[in-house]
XYZ file of C-alpha atoms in Angstrom:
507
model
C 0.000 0.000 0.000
C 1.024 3.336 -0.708
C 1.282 5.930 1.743
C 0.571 9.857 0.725
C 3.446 12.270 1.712
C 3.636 12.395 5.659
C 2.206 15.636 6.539
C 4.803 16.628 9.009
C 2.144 17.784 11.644
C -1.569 17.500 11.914
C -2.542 14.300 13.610
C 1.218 13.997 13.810
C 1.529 15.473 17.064
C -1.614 13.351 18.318
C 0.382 10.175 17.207
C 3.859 11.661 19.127
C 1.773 12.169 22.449
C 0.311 8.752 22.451
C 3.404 7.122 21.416
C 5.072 8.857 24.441
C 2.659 7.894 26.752
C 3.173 4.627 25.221
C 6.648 4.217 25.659
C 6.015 5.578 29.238
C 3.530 3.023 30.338
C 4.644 -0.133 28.612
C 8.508 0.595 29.057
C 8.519 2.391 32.869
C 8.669 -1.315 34.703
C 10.925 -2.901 32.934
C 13.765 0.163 32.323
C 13.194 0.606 36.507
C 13.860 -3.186 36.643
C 16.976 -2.568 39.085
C 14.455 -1.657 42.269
C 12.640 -5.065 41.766
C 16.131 -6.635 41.148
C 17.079 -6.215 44.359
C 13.846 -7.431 46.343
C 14.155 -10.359 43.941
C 17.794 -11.047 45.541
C 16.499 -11.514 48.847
C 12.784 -13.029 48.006
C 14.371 -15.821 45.833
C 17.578 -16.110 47.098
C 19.394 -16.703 44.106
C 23.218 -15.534 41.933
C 23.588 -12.048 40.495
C 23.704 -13.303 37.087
C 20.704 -15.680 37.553
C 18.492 -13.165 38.925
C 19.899 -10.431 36.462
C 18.151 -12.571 33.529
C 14.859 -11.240 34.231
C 15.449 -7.782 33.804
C 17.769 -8.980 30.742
C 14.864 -11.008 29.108
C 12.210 -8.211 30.020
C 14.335 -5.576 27.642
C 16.134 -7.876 25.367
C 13.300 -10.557 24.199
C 10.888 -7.558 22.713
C 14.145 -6.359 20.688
C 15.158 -9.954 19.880
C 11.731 -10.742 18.496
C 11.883 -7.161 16.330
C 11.673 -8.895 13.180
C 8.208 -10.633 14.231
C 7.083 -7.182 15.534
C 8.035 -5.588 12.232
C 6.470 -8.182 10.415
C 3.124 -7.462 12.481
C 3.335 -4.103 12.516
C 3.124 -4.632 8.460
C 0.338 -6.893 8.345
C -1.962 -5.920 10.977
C -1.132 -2.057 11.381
C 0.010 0.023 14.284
C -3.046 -0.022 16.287
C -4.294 -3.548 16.591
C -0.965 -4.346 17.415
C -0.876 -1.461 19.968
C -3.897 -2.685 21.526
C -3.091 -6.362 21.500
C 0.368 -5.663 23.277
C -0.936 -3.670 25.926
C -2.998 -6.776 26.997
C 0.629 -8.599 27.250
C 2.165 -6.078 29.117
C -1.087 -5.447 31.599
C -1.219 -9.363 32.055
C 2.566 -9.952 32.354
C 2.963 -7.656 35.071
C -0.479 -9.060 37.288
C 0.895 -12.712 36.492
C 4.345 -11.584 38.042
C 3.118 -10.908 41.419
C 1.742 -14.261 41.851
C 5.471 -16.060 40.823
C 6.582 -18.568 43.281
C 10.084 -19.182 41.798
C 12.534 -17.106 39.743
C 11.413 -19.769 36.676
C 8.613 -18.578 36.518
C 9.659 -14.926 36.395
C 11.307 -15.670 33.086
C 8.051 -16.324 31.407
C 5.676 -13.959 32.988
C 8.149 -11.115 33.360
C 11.036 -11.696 30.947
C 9.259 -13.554 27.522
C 5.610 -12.421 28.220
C 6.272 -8.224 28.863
C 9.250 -7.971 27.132
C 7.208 -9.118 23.749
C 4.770 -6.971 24.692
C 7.251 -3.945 25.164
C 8.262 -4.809 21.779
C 5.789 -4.628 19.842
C 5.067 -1.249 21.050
C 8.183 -0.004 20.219
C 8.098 -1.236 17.136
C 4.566 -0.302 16.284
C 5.547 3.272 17.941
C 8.458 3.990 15.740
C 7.117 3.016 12.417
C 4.127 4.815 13.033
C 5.551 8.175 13.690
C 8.087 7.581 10.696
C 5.443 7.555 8.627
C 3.690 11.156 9.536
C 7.103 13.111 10.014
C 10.202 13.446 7.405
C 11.685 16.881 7.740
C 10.981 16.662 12.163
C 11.284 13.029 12.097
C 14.605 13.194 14.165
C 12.470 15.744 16.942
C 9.462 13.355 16.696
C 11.790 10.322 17.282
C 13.077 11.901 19.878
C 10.105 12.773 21.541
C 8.220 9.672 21.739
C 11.512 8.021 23.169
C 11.246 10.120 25.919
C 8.315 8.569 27.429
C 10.472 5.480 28.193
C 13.071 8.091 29.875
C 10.339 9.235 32.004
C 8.839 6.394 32.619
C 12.200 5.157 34.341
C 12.667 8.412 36.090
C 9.448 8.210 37.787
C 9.054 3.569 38.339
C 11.642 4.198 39.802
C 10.575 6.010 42.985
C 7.253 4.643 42.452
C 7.625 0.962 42.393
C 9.897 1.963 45.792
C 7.234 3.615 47.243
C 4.616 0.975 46.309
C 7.043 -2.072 47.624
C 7.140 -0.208 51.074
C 3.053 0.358 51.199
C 1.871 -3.016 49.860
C 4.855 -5.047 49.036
C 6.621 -6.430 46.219
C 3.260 -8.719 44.856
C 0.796 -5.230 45.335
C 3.282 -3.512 43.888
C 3.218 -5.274 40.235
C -0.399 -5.399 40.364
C -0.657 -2.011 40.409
C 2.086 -1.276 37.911
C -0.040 -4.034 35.609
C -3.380 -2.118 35.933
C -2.031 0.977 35.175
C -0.312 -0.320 31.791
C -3.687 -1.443 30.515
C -3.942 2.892 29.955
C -1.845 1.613 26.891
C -5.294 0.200 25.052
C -6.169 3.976 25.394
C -3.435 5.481 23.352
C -3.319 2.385 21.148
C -6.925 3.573 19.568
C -5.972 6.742 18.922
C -3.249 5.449 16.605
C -5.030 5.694 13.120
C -2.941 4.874 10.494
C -1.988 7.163 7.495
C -4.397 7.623 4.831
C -3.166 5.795 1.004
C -2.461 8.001 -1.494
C -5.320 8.077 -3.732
C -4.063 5.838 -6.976
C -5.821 3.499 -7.860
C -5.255 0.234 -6.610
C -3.234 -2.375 -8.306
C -5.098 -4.915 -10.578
C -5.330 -9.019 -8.710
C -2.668 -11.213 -10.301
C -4.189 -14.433 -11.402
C -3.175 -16.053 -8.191
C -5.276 -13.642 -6.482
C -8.000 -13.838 -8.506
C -8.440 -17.592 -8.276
C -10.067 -17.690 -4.656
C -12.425 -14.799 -5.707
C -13.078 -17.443 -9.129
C -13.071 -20.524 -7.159
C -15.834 -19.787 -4.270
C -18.295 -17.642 -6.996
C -18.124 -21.159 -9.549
C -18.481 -22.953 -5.889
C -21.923 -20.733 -4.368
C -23.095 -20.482 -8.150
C -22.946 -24.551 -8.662
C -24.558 -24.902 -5.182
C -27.370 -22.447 -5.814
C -28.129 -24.303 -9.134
C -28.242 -27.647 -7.305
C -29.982 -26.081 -4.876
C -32.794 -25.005 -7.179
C -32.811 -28.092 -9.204
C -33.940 -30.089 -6.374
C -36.244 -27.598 -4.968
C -37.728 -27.717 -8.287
C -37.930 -31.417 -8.246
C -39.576 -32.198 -5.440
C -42.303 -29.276 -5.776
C -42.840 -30.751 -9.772
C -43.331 -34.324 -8.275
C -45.462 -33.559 -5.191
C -47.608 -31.488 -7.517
C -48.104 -35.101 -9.405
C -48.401 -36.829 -6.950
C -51.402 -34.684 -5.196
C -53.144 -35.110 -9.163
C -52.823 -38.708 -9.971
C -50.717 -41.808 -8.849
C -50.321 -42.994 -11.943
C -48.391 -40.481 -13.473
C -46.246 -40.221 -10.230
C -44.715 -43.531 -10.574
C -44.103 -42.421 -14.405
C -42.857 -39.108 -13.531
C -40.734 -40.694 -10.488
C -38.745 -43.301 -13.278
C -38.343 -40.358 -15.389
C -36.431 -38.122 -12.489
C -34.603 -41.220 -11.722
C -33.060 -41.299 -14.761
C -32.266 -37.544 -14.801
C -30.734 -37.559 -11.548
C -28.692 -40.432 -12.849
C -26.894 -37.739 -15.679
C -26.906 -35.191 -12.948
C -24.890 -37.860 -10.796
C -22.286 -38.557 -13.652
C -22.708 -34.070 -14.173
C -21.577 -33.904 -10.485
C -18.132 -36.276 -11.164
C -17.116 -34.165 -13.671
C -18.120 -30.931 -11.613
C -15.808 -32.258 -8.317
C -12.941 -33.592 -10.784
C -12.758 -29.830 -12.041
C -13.055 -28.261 -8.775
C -10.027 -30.994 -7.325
C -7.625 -29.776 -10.377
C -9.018 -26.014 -9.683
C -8.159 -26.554 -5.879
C -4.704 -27.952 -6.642
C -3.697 -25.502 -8.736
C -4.395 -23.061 -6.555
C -2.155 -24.622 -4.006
C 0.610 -24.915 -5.949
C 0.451 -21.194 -7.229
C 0.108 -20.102 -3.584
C 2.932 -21.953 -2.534
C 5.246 -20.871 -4.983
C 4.235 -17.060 -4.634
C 5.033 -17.743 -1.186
C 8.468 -19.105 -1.784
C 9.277 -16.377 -4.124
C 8.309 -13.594 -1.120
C 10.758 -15.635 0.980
C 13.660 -15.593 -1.254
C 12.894 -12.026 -1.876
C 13.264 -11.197 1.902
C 16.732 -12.964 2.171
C 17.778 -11.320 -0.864
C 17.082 -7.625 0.316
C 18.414 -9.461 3.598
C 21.684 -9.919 1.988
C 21.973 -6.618 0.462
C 21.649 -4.809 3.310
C 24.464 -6.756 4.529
C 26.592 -5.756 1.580
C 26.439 -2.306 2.724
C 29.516 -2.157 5.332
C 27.942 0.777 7.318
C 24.927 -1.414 7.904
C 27.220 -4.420 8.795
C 29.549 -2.297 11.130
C 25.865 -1.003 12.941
C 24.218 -4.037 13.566
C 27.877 -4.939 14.772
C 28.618 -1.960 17.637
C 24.395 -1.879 18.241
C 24.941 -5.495 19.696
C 28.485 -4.650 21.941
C 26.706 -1.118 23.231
C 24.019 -2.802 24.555
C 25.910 -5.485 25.930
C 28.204 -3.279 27.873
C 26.036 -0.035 27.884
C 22.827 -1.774 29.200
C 24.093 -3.393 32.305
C 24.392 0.466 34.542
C 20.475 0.777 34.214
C 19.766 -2.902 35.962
C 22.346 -3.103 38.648
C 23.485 0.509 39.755
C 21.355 0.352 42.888
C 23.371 -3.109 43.356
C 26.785 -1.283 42.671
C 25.944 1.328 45.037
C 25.095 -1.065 47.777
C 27.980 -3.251 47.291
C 30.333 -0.185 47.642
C 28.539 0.473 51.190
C 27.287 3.700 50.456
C 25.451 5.518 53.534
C 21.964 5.592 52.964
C 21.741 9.139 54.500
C 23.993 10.616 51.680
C 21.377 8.725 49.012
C 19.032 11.295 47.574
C 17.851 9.956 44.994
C 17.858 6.517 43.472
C 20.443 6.323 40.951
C 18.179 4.786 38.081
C 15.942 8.219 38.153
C 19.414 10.048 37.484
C 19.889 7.542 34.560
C 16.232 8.267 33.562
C 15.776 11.843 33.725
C 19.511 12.102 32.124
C 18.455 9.752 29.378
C 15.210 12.268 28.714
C 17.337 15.189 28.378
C 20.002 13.256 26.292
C 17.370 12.016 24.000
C 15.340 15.306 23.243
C 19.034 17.181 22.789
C 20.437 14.554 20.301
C 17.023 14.237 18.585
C 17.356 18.275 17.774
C 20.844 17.836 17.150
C 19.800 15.001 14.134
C 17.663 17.580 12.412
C 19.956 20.165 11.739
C 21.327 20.064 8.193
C 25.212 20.432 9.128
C 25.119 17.728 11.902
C 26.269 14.326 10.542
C 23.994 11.521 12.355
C 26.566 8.450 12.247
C 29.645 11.141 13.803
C 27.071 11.433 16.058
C 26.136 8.520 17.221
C 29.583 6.961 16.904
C 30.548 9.884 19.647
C 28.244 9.003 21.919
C 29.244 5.175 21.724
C 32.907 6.627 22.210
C 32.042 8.301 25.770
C 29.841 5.536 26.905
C 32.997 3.288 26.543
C 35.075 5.626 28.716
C 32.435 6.157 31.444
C 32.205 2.934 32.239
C 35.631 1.738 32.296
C 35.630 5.157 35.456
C 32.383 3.230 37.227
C 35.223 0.771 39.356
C 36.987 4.078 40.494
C 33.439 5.848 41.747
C 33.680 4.958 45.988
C 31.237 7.631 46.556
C 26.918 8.429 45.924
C 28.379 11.512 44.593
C 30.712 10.589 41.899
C 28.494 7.416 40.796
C 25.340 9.538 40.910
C 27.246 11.659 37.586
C 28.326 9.021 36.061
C 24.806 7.421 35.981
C 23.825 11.013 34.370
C 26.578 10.796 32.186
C 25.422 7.273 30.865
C 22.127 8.117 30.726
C 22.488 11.526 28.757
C 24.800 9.100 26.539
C 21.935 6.298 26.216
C 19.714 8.765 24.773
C 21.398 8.485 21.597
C 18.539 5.549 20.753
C 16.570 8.734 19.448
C 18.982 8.745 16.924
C 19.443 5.288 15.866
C 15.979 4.880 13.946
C 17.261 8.324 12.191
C 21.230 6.661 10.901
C 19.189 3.633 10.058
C 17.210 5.636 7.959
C 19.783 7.637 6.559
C 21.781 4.224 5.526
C 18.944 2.156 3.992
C 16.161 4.580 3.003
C 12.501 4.902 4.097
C 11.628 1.787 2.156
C 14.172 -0.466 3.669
C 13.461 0.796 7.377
C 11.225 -1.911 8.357
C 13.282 -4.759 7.378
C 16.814 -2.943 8.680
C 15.170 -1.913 11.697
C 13.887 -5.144 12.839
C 17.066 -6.972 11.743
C 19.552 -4.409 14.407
C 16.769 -4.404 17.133
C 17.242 -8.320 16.803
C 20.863 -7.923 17.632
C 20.423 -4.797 19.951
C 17.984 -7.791 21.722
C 20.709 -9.932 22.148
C 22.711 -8.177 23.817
C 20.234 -6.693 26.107
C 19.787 -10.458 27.241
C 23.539 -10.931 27.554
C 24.937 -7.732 29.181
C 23.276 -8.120 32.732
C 24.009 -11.704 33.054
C 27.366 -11.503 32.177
C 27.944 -8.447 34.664
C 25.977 -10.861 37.061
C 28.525 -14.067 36.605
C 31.453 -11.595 36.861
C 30.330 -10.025 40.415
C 29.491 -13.919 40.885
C 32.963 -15.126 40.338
C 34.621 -12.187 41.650
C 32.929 -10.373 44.121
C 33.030 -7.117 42.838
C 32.063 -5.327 39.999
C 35.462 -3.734 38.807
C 36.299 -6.511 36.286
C 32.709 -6.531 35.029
C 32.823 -2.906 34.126
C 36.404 -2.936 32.305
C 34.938 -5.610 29.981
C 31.533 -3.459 29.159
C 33.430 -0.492 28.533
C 35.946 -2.424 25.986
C 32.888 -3.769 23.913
C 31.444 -0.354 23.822
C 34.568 1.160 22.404
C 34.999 -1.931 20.261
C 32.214 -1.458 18.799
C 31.793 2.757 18.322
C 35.862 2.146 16.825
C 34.502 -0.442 14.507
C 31.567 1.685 13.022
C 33.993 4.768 12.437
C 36.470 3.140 10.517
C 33.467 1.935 8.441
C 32.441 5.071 8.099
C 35.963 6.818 7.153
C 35.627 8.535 3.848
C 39.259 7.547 3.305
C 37.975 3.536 3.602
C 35.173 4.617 1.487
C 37.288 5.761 -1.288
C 39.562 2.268 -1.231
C 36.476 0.055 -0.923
C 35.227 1.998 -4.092
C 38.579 1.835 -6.046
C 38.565 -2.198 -5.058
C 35.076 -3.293 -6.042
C 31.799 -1.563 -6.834
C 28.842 -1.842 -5.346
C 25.971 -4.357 -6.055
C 22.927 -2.535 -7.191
C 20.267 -1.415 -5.272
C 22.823 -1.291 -2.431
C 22.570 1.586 -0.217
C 25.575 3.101 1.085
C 25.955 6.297 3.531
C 27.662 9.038 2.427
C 29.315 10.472 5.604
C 30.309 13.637 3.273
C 26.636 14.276 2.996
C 24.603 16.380 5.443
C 22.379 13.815 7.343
């Protein structure tokens, strides 16, 4: 279908409020995971890294699943899928508070709101890409706000709620408020189609339309026939008896040709079936091998590579801060009377402002997106390797602002995907790196988890999160060099259809 130009406005701005409220409601639990993480420790009883999982699974599994969700968001639309979702994330939470094991966590918190959380990212993003193109990278980076906020404020309140009713009253309430999401979900109407006409059927579509007309038409003429029948021989019947039993050899042998009529009409209708099949199955091969071929060409493009590359190593080192800070601060014996505020609503209200500053940044013309977001990857890498030396609320209290002003750059990463494959290709590219951004979301915590495990104490943990960071921002600059653009070019050309990003360009 074919979308008119996005209006850049209008019911734009209704779609960006939603969205954020969206974000906000679905995404405020899980981001604020770290305050549950902790009363999970001493309900359960259980490792670091075994407990860390669920807060892993509840932010990875939506983003590992991303090319599902994009696929749904293309079939269904935005807002059934909205609306659908917020039932998972409502129901997830409620189940949660009746968990009797950390098992069982997994599912209801990790698998069943982290899908949920997902979706409505996905559905989120692709709907406000498609009513903004010159404000996209403002728009973007409004709606991703509402997950910033959302953490700044779970944060205190799942505290305050665990203190009045307790860790199970606490996620019932957090569940009953997320079912606000079926609200905003209905206000999500899609963008009108241009108005071309529509495309003619191909045969293969037109032979279910052919196939159930001949089907009623036959049945109406059987139908018909016999009604016809029986009213012509009761009618005999009623005048003389005689003539019935006359009348009643006669229809036998009619029937008898519309028996042998009948073969030949379910023979036709078998072959007419099967060939159906068989052209529906190979159309449906052929849109398979056309997804892994526009797969494979996206993975021609090195930018692309070198991004789906340093999206999975910053969220395995980058991620890990936002689950287990209020762990990091309690393992380095900080007073509680020098605590003033929890150190995941510094991340969150940091990650707000980083977010709606970078988001501007995108949209000015001599601001290159991939610099960056490459910068940002650079200074996430250095503040963590600095978390080991912080002995003090003060000095981890700005670093948490520091990584969470730095985190905000996920405004900008629907924007450089953009700019690398196109508008067309965003779906597909989109779902592909959230798949991979997923994966390391599930890893990063863990791992941090088995390394406190092992050790006891975090300092090792944190030198290996900031060296995949910077791995990974290193990696996607020297891909996007315009010194190893111009060998790559001199070596061997391009395939076509192959988008490439021009870093000399204003993005």
């Amino acid at each position: 279908m074919a979308f008119r130009k996005p209006p850049d406005g209008g019911w734009g701005w209704v779609i960006v409020v939603v969205s954020f409220f969206t974000q906000f409601l679905c995404y405020g639990s899980p981001l604020a995971v770290g305050v549950l993480y902790l009363e999970w420790l001493d309900a359960f009883g259980e490792g670091k890294g075994k407990t860390a999982w669920v807060g892993s699974l509840a932010n990875g599994i939506g983003l590992l699943a991303s090319p599902v969700c994009s696929i749904c968001v293309s079939s269904f639309g935005a807002r059934p899928v909205a609306i659908f979702s917020g039932f998972m994330v409502a129901g997830g939470l409620m189940m949660s508070s009746f968990a009797p094991n950390i098992y069982f966590l997994y599912v209801s918190y990790g698998i069943v709101v982290g899908l949920g959380c997902g979706l409505l990212y996905t559905a989120t993003v692709t709907i406000t890409c498609q009513y903004f193109d010159k404000r996209r990278g403002l728009a973007l980076g409004l709606i991703s706000t509402g997950s910033s906020v959302g953490l700044f404020i779970y944060a205190a309140l799942q505290r305050e709620l665990i203190e009045l009713y307790g860790l199970d009253g606490c996620l019932l309430i957090v569940g009953a408020l997320s079912l606000n999401i079926l609200a905003c979900g209905s206000l999500m109407r899609p963008l009108e189609s241009s108005s071309s006409p529509p495309p003619e059927k191909t045969c293969v579509d037109k032979v279910p339309d052919q196939y159930f007309v001949y089907h009623e038409k036959e049945k109406t003429v059987e139908e018909n026939i016999s009604i016809l029948e029986k009213g012509y021989i009761d009618e005999k019947c009623v005048n003389s008896v005689p003539d019935c039993k006359q009348e009643s050899i006669l229809n036998k042998n009619v029937l008898s040709s519309i028996n042998i009529n009948e073969k030949d009409t379910y023979k036709k209708k078998v072959v007419e079936q099967t060939n159906f099949c068989k052209q529906l199955a190979k159309r449906k091969w052929q849109l398979y091998l056309t997804y892994w071929k526009e797969t494979m060409v996206l993975f021609k493009n090195k930018v692309f590579s070198a991004l789906f590359v340093a999206i999975l190593l910053f969220d395995i080192g980058g991620f890990p801060p936002s689950l287990l800070m209020e762990d990091v601060a309690r393992s380095a014996n900080i007073s509680e009377d020098d605590y003033y505020m929890p150190l995941i609503s510094i991340i969150g209200i940091m990650t707000t402002v980083g977010k709606l500053i970078l988001g501007i940044l995108a949209d000015f013309k001599w601001v290159n997106t991939l610099y960056l977001y490459v910068t940002t990857l650079i200074m996430t890498g250095v503040a963590l390797f600095a978390i080991p030396f912080a002995k003090s609320y003060l000095t981890l209290a700005m670093l948490s602002g520091i990584l969470g002003f730095l985190t905000g750059n996920w405004s900008i990463f629907p924007y450089v995907t953009t700019k690398t494959v196109g508008i067309e290709k965003l779906t597909h590219a989109y779902g592909i790196l959230m798949f991979f951004a997923g994966l390391g979301n599930s890893l990063g915590p863990p791992i941090v988890g088995w390394f406190y495990d092992w050790t006891q104490e975090y300092d090792t943990a944190f030198y290996f999160s900031g060296f995949c960071v910077l791995l990974g921002g290193f990696l996607l600059l020297l891909a996007a060099l315009p010194c190893w653009n111009a060998c790559t070019n001199q070596s061997s050309k391009l395939p076509p259809n192959t988008y490439s990003y021009k870093v000399a360009s204003n993005a």
